[in-house]
Structures are given as C-alpha cells and as structure tokens.
mmCIF file of C-alpha atoms in Angstrom:
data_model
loop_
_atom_site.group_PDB
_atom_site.id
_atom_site.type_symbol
_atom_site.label_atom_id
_atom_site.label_comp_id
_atom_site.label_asym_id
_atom_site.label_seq_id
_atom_site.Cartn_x
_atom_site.Cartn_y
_atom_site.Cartn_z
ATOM 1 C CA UNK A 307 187.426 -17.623 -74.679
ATOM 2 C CA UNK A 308 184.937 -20.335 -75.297
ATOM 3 C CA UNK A 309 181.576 -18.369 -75.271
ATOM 4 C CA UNK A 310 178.380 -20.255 -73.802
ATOM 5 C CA UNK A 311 175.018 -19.457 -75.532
ATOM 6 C CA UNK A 312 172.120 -20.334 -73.397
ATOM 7 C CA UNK A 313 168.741 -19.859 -74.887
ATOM 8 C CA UNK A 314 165.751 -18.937 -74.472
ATOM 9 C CA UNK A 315 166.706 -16.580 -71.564
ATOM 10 C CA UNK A 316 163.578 -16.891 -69.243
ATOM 11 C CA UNK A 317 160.775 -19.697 -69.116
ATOM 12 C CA UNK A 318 157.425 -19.322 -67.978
ATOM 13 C CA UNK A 319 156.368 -22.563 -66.984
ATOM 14 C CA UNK A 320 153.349 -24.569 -65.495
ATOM 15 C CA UNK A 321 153.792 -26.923 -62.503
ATOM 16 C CA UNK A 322 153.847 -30.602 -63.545
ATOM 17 C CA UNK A 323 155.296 -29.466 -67.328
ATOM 18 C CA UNK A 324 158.550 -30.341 -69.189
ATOM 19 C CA UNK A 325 160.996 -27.571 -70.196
ATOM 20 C CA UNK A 326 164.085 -27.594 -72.264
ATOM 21 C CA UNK A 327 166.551 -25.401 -72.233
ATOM 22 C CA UNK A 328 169.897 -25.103 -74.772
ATOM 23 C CA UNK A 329 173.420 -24.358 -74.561
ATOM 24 C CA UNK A 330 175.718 -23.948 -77.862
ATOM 25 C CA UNK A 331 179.247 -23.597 -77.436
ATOM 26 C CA UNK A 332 181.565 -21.625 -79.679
ATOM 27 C CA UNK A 333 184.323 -24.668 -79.649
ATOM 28 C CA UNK A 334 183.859 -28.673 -79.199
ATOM 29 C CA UNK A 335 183.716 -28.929 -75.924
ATOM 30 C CA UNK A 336 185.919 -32.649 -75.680
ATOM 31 C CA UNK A 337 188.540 -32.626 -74.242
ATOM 32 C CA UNK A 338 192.122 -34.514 -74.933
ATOM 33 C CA UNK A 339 190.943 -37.614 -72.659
ATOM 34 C CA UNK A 340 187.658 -37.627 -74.651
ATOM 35 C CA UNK A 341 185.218 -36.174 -71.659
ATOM 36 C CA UNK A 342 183.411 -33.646 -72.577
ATOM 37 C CA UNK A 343 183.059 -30.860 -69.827
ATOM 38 C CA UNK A 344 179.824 -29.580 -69.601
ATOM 39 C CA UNK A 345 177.946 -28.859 -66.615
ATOM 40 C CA UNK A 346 174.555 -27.705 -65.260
ATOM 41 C CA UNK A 347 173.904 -25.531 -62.169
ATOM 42 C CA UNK A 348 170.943 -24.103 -60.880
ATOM 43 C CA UNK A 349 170.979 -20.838 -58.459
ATOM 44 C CA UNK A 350 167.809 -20.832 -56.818
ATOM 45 C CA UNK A 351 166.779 -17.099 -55.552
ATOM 46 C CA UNK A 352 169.307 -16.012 -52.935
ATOM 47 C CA UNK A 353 171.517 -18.997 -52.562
ATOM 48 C CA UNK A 354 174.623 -20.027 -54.394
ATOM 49 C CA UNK A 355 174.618 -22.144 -57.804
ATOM 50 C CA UNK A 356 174.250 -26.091 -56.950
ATOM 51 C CA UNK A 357 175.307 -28.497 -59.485
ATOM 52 C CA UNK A 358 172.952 -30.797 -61.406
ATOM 53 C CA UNK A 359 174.669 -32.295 -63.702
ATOM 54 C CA UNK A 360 178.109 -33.072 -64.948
ATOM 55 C CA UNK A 361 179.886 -34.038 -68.031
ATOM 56 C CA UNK A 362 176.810 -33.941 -69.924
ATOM 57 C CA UNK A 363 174.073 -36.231 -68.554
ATOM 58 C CA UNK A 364 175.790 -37.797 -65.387
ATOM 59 C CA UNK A 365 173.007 -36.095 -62.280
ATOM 60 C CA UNK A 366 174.596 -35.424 -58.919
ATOM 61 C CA UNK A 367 174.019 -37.148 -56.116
ATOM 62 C CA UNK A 368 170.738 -36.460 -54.897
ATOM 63 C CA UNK A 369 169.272 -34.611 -58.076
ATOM 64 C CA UNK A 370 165.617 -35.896 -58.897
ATOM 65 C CA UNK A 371 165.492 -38.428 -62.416
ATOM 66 C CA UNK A 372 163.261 -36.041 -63.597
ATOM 67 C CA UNK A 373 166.196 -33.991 -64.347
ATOM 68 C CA UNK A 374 168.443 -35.033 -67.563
ATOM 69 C CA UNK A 375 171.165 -33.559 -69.644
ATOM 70 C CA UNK A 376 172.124 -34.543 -73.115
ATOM 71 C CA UNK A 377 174.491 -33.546 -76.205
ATOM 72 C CA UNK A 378 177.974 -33.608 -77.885
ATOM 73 C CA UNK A 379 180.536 -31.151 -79.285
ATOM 74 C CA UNK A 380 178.764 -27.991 -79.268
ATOM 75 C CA UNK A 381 175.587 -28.119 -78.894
ATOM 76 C CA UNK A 382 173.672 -28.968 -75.199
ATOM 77 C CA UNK A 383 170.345 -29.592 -73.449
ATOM 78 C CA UNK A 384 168.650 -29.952 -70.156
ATOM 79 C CA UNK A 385 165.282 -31.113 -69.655
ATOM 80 C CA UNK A 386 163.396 -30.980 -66.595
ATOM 81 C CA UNK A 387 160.245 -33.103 -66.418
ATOM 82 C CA UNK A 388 157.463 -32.828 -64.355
ATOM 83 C CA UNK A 389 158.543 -29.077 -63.198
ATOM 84 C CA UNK A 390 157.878 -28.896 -59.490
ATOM 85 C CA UNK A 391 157.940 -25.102 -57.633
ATOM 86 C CA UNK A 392 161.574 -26.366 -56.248
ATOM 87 C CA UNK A 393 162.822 -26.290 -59.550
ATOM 88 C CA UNK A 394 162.393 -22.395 -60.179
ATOM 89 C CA UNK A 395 165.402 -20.287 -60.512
ATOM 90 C CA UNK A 396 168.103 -19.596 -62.925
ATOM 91 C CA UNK A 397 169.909 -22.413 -64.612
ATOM 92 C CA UNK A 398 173.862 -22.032 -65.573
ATOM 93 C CA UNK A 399 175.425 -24.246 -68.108
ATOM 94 C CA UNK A 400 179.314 -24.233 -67.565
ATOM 95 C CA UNK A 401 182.125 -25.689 -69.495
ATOM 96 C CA UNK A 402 185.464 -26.495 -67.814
ATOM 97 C CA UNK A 403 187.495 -28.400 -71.149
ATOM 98 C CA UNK A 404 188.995 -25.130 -72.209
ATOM 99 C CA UNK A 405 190.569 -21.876 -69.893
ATOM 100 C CA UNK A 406 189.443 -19.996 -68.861
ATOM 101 C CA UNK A 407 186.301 -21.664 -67.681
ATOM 102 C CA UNK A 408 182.783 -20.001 -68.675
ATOM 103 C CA UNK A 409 179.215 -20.193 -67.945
ATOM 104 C CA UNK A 410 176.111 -19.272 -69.734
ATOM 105 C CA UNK A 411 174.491 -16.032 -69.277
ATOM 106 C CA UNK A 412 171.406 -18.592 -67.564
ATOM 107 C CA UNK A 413 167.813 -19.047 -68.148
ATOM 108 C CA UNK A 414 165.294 -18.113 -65.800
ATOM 109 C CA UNK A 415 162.671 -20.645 -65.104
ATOM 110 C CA UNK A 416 159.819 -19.296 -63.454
ATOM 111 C CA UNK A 417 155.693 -19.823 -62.854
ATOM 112 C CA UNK A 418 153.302 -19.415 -65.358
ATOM 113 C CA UNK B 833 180.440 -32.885 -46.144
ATOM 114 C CA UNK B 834 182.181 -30.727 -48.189
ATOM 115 C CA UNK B 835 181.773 -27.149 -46.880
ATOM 116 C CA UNK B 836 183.130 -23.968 -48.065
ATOM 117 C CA UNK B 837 182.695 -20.816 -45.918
ATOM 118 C CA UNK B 838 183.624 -17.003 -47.318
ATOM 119 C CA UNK B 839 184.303 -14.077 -45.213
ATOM 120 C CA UNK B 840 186.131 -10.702 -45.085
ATOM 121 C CA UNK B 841 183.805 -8.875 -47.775
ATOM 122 C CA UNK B 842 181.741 -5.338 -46.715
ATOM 123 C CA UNK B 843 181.781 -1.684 -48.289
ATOM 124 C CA UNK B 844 184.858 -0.220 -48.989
ATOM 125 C CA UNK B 845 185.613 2.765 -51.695
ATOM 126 C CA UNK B 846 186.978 2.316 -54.635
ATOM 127 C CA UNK B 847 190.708 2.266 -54.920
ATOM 128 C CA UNK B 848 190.945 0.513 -51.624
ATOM 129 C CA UNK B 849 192.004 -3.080 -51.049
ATOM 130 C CA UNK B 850 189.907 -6.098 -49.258
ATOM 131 C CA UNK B 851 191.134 -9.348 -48.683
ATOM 132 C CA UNK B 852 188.364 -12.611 -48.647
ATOM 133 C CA UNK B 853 188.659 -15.864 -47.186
ATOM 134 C CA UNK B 854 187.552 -19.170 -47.684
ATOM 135 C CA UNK B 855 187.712 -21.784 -44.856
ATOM 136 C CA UNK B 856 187.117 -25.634 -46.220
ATOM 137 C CA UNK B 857 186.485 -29.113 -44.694
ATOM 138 C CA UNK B 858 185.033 -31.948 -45.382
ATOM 139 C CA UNK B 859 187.797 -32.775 -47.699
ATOM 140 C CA UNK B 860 191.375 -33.011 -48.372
ATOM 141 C CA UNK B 861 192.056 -28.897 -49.316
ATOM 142 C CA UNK B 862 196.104 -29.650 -49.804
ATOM 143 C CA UNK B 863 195.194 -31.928 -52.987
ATOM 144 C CA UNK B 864 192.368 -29.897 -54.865
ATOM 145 C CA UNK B 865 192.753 -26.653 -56.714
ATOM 146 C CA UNK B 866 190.449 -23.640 -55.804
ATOM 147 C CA UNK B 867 188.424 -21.191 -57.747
ATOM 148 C CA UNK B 868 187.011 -17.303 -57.207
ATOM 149 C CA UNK B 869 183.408 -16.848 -58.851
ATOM 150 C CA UNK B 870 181.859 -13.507 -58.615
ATOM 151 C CA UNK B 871 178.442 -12.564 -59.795
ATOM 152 C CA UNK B 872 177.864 -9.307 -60.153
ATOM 153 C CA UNK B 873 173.925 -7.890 -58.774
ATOM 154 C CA UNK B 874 171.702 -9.153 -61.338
ATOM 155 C CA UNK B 875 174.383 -10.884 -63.702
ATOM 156 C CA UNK B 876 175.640 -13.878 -64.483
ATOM 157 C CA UNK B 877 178.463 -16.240 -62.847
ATOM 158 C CA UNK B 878 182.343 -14.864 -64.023
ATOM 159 C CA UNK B 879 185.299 -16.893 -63.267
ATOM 160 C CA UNK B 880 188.023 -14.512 -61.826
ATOM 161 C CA UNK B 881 190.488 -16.787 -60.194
ATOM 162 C CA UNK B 882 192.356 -20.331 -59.850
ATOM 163 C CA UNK B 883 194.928 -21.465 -57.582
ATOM 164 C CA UNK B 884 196.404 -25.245 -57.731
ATOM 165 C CA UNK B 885 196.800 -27.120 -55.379
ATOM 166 C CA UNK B 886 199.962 -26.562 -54.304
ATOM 167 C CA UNK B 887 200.370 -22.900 -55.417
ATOM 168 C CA UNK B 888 202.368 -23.658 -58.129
ATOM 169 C CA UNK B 889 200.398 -22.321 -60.903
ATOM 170 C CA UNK B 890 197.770 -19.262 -60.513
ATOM 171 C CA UNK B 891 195.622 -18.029 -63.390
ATOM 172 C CA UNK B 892 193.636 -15.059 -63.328
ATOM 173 C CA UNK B 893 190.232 -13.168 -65.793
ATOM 174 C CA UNK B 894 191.926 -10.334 -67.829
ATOM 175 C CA UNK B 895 188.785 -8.011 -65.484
ATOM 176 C CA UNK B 896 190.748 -8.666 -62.122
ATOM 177 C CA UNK B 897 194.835 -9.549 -63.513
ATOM 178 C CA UNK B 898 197.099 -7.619 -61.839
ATOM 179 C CA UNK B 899 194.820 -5.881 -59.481
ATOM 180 C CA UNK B 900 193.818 -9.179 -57.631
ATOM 181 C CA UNK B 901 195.902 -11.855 -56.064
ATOM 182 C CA UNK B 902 194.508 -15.319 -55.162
ATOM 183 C CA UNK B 903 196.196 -17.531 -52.342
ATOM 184 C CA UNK B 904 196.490 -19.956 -49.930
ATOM 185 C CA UNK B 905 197.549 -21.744 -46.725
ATOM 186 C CA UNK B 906 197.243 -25.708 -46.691
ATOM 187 C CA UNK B 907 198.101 -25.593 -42.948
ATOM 188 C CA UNK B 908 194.309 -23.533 -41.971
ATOM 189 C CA UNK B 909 192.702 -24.869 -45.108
ATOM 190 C CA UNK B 910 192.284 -21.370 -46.528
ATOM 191 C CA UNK B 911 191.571 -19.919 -49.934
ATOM 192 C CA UNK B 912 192.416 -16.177 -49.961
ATOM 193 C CA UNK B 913 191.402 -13.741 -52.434
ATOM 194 C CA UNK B 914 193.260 -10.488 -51.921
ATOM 195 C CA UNK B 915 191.654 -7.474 -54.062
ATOM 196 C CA UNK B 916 193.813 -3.945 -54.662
ATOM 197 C CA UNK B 917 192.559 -0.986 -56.445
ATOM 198 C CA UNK B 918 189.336 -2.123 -56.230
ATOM 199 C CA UNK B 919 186.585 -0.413 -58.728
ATOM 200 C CA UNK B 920 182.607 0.022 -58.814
ATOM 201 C CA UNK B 921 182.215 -2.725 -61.029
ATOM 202 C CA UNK B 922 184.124 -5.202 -58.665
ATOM 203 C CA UNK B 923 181.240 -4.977 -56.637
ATOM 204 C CA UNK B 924 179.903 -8.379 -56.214
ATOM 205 C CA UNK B 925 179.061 -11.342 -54.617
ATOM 206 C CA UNK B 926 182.543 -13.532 -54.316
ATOM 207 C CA UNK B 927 182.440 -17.354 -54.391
ATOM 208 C CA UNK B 928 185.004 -19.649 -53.558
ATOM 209 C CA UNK B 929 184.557 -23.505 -55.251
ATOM 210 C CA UNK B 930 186.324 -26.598 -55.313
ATOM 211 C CA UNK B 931 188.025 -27.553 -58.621
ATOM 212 C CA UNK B 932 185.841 -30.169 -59.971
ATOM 213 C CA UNK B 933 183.045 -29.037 -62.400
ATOM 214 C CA UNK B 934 181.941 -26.860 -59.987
ATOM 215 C CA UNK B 935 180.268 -29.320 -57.915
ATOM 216 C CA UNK B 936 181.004 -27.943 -53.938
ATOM 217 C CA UNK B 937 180.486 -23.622 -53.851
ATOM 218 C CA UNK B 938 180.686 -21.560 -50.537
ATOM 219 C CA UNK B 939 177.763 -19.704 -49.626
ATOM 220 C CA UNK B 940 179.123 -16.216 -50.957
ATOM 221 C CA UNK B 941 180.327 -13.108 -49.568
ATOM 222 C CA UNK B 942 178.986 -9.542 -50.899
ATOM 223 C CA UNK B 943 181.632 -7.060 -51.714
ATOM 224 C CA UNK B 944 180.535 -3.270 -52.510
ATOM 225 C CA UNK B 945 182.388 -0.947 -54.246
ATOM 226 C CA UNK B 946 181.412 2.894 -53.690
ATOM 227 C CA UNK B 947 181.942 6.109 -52.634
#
C-alpha cells in the first residue's frame, strides 16, 4: 500500500498567519493518464472531512484563494494564507492513483 | 446537491452483525462507484470498502475482508455496508462517499463495539 506521510502532525498557529503543511508519498503518485491523484480534506471538529483540493492544486468549488496546493511525484504541500478561526481542524491528504486508496495520518491546525 | 445520508449504526457486542445504509441524491447513484470510510475515535480516515457502479467489482481493506460485505440497490439509491463478526476495534464512525477524490461524504454513523 502506498503510505502517506503528513508532517508536522499538529500546528499552532496565529490568526491572519500562513502555514504549510507536507505530504510525501512512498510511490509517484501519476497515474497512467498522467493526473496525479492527490487530494486535500479538512475535518473540522465533529463533522465529516470536506474536500479542498483535488489533483494537486485544483480548489473546490467554494474553497477561499487563500487556500493552495502544490507538488509532483511524491512529494506534496498545502498552504493556507491568512489563517482565519474557520480554518482550524485536522487536514487529510489522500491519494486515489493506486489501491487501495490512503490518507495521511492528518495535521492538526489549531490556535496559538 | 449531492447528499449522502448513513444510518443503521448503534452498540452491539462483539461477534454480532450490523448492517449500515447510505441513502444518496442529488446525483445519478446507478453510474458512480461508492466507498466505506471509517475513522476510528481519535484516528485517522481508513478506507474499508468499494463497490462499482454496477456491482460488478467489490474490493475490500485486508482489516474488514471476509467479515464485511459492501452492497447495493440502484432502484432506492442505497449503499449498504453489512458487518459480521464484528470486533472492538471495528468500533467507529462509518462514512459512505462518492467515488471521485473524495469530494461528496455522508455525515457519518457511529458504530460501537463492546461488551
């Protein structure tokens, strides 16, 4: 199984700040058809994940500019800018190019 | 809107059997596969389940194969997750989501598993 490294684990963060948080992948994540299958989810406290962002860097409808993902083959990133107290919970990266499909263990993003 | 909705989960003992649901709308159910997502209390997301959409191929997480069975009926646009010989570390909350990237998840249903 493809194994999804998130680091770090938990940020402390102050409102209005940027944050970055990484995802490594034990395989390339591109697929035959040349997408690469990455994903970003956030589970805010006591509600199910939501996804940010797909194949990389392409935001879901309704997800804030301030959010962007970037990367290739192995090695990922999300950065939120401008942290707001909406953004707080635990982010999930998740790849879906190889079965079965895994996630990151998350990183918590919380108030400084 | 897409909209996913789980049901049938509770306390049950272990080595008993539960069966979820997963009602959908907002989309076409018959032409998208499905997926089971349990997280565990204070864990991370596992994939246990897919389904296509037509049935024809099922895949299942070594943790859950041959204990759990996933399923479902086009005609009610239902995903069904039926779970046998159930153990404490099934307990859970289950997730049904439209194959995609995970972009559409149901809200969650808590299954416990204790004596």
């Amino acid at each position: 199984d493809v194994v999804m490294t998130q680091t770090p684990p938990s940020l402390s963060v102050a409102i209005g700040q940027s944050v970055s948080i990484s995802c490594k992948s034990s395989q390339s994540l591109v697929y035959s058809d040349g997408k690469t299958y990455l994903h970003w989810l956030l589970q805010s406290s006591g509600r199910s994940p939501k996804r940010l962002i797909y194949q990389v860097s392409n935001l879901d409808s309704g997800v804030p500019d301030r959010f962007s993902g970037t990367g290739s083959q192995k090695d990922f990133t999300l950065k939120i800018s401008r942290v707001e107290a909406k953004d707080l919970g635990v982010y999930y990266c998740a790849q879906t190019t190889h079965f079965p499909p895994t996630f990151g263990a998350g990183t918590k993003l919380e108030l400084k | 809107e897409v909209q996913l909705v789980e049901s049938g989960g509770g306390l049950v003992k272990p080595g008993s059997s539960l069966k979820l649901s997963c009602v959908a709308s907002g989309f076409t159910f018959s032409s998208y596969g499905m997926h089971w997502i349990r997280q565990a209390p204070k864990k991370g997301l596992e994939w246990i389940a897919l389904i296509y959409y037509d049935s024809s191929n099922k895949y299942y997480a070594d943790s859950v194969k041959g204990r759990f069975t996933i399923s479902r009926d086009n005609s009610k646009n239902t995903l069904y997750l039926e779970m046998n010989s159930l153990r404490s570390e099934d307990t859970a909350m289950y997730y049904c989501a439209k194959y995609g990237g995970y972009g559409y998840w149901g809200q969650g249903v808590m299954v416990t598993v204790s004596s």
